[in-house]
Amino acid sequence: YQYSISFRLTFCDLRSKGEHAGEKLIILEPYKIPNRGPYPFSQPRQNTVRFTPTQIEGIKAGMQPGLTLIVGPPGTGKTDVAVQIISNIYHNYPDQRTLIV
């Protein structure tokens, strides 16, 4: 069996609200993909590309602040990794603009 579970982790600093001054709260809740409509083209697409462990490390590195350089010979999936990083940034931060250079 294969299970796919996504979580969104939120860090809240309650000092700004005056409650429990100095205490930090971590809220962990499952991330639910919003329903975008009744039509098949409205539903979010599932990733059909299978990534290798090295590619997954590249995707994780690309999601961190700073620069990430992905190198490799032709046909190793550099473009797939770049597309996945861009997709992750776009879907995790929908209210922000993404600059691709």
Short mmCIF file of C-alpha atoms in Angstrom, two decimals:
data_model
loop_
_atom_site.label_atom_id
_atom_site.label_comp_id
_atom_site.label_asym_id
_atom_site.label_seq_id
_atom_site.Cartn_x
_atom_site.Cartn_y
_atom_site.Cartn_z
CA TYR A 1 0.00 0.00 0.00
CA GLN A 2 1.09 3.55 -0.68
CA TYR A 3 -0.08 6.43 1.48
CA SER A 4 0.43 10.12 0.85
CA ILE A 5 0.01 12.39 3.86
CA SER A 6 0.82 16.09 3.75
CA PHE A 7 1.18 18.35 6.76
CA ARG A 8 1.49 22.09 7.12
CA LEU A 9 3.52 23.30 10.10
CA THR A 10 2.70 26.72 11.57
CA PHE A 11 4.82 28.55 14.12
CA CYS A 12 2.97 31.15 16.18
CA ASP A 13 4.56 33.68 18.49
CA LEU A 14 1.90 34.51 21.05
CA ARG A 15 3.82 37.40 22.59
CA SER A 16 2.30 39.79 20.07
CA LYS A 17 -1.21 38.84 21.22
CA GLY A 18 -0.46 39.16 24.92
CA GLU A 19 -1.34 35.55 25.70
CA HIS A 20 1.20 33.32 27.43
CA ALA A 21 4.00 35.88 27.08
CA GLY A 22 7.30 34.27 26.12
CA GLU A 23 5.72 30.91 25.25
CA LYS A 24 5.91 29.58 21.71
CA LEU A 25 3.23 27.40 20.19
CA ILE A 26 3.59 24.95 17.33
CA ILE A 27 0.42 23.96 15.51
CA LEU A 28 0.56 20.87 13.30
CA GLU A 29 -2.47 20.09 11.19
CA PRO A 30 -3.00 18.05 8.04
CA TYR A 31 -2.93 20.05 4.84
CA LYS A 32 -6.08 19.63 2.76
CA ILE A 33 -5.97 20.51 -0.91
CA PRO A 34 -8.83 22.96 -1.55
CA ASN A 35 -11.60 21.86 -3.88
CA ARG A 36 -11.34 24.12 -6.91
CA GLY A 37 -14.52 23.06 -8.67
CA PRO A 38 -16.60 20.13 -9.85
CA TYR A 39 -14.85 19.64 -13.19
CA PRO A 40 -11.90 17.29 -13.76
CA PHE A 41 -9.69 20.10 -15.09
CA SER A 42 -10.34 22.05 -11.86
CA GLN A 43 -8.89 19.33 -9.65
CA PRO A 44 -5.23 19.60 -8.62
CA ARG A 45 -2.95 17.39 -10.67
CA GLN A 46 -0.96 14.69 -8.95
CA ASN A 47 2.73 14.46 -9.68
CA THR A 48 3.43 11.55 -12.05
CA VAL A 49 7.23 11.96 -12.01
CA ARG A 50 9.09 9.59 -9.69
CA PHE A 51 12.12 11.29 -8.19
CA THR A 52 15.32 9.58 -7.10
CA PRO A 53 16.67 10.21 -3.58
CA THR A 54 19.30 12.58 -5.02
CA GLN A 55 16.62 14.56 -6.87
CA ILE A 56 14.53 14.75 -3.68
CA GLU A 57 17.53 16.20 -1.85
CA GLY A 58 17.86 18.77 -4.66
CA ILE A 59 14.19 19.69 -4.33
CA LYS A 60 14.54 20.07 -0.55
CA ALA A 61 17.64 22.24 -1.02
CA GLY A 62 15.85 24.36 -3.61
CA MET A 63 13.01 25.06 -1.17
CA GLN A 64 15.43 26.54 1.39
CA PRO A 65 16.47 30.21 1.40
CA GLY A 66 19.60 31.00 -0.60
CA LEU A 67 20.93 29.71 -3.89
CA THR A 68 20.83 26.13 -5.08
CA LEU A 69 22.82 24.83 -8.04
CA ILE A 70 21.56 21.66 -9.73
CA VAL A 71 24.12 20.07 -12.07
CA GLY A 72 24.34 16.80 -13.94
CA PRO A 73 24.72 15.18 -17.34
CA PRO A 74 21.91 15.28 -19.92
CA GLY A 75 18.85 13.21 -19.08
CA THR A 76 19.30 13.15 -15.30
CA GLY A 77 16.16 15.14 -14.47
CA LYS A 78 17.50 18.62 -13.79
CA THR A 79 14.51 20.23 -15.50
CA ASP A 80 12.06 18.00 -13.61
CA VAL A 81 13.69 19.05 -10.33
CA ALA A 82 13.52 22.74 -11.28
CA VAL A 83 9.86 22.43 -12.29
CA GLN A 84 9.02 20.68 -9.01
CA ILE A 85 10.77 23.39 -6.97
CA ILE A 86 8.87 26.12 -8.83
CA SER A 87 5.59 24.24 -8.41
CA ASN A 88 6.19 23.80 -4.67
CA ILE A 89 6.98 27.49 -4.21
CA TYR A 90 3.97 28.54 -6.29
CA HIS A 91 1.52 26.30 -4.39
CA ASN A 92 2.96 26.90 -0.90
CA TYR A 93 3.00 30.69 -1.28
CA PRO A 94 0.01 31.50 -3.56
CA ASP A 95 -0.22 35.13 -2.41
CA GLN A 96 3.39 35.91 -3.31
CA ARG A 97 4.97 36.51 -6.69
CA THR A 98 7.71 34.16 -7.85
CA LEU A 99 10.68 35.53 -9.79
CA ILE A 100 12.43 32.96 -11.98
CA VAL A 101 15.84 33.97 -13.34
#
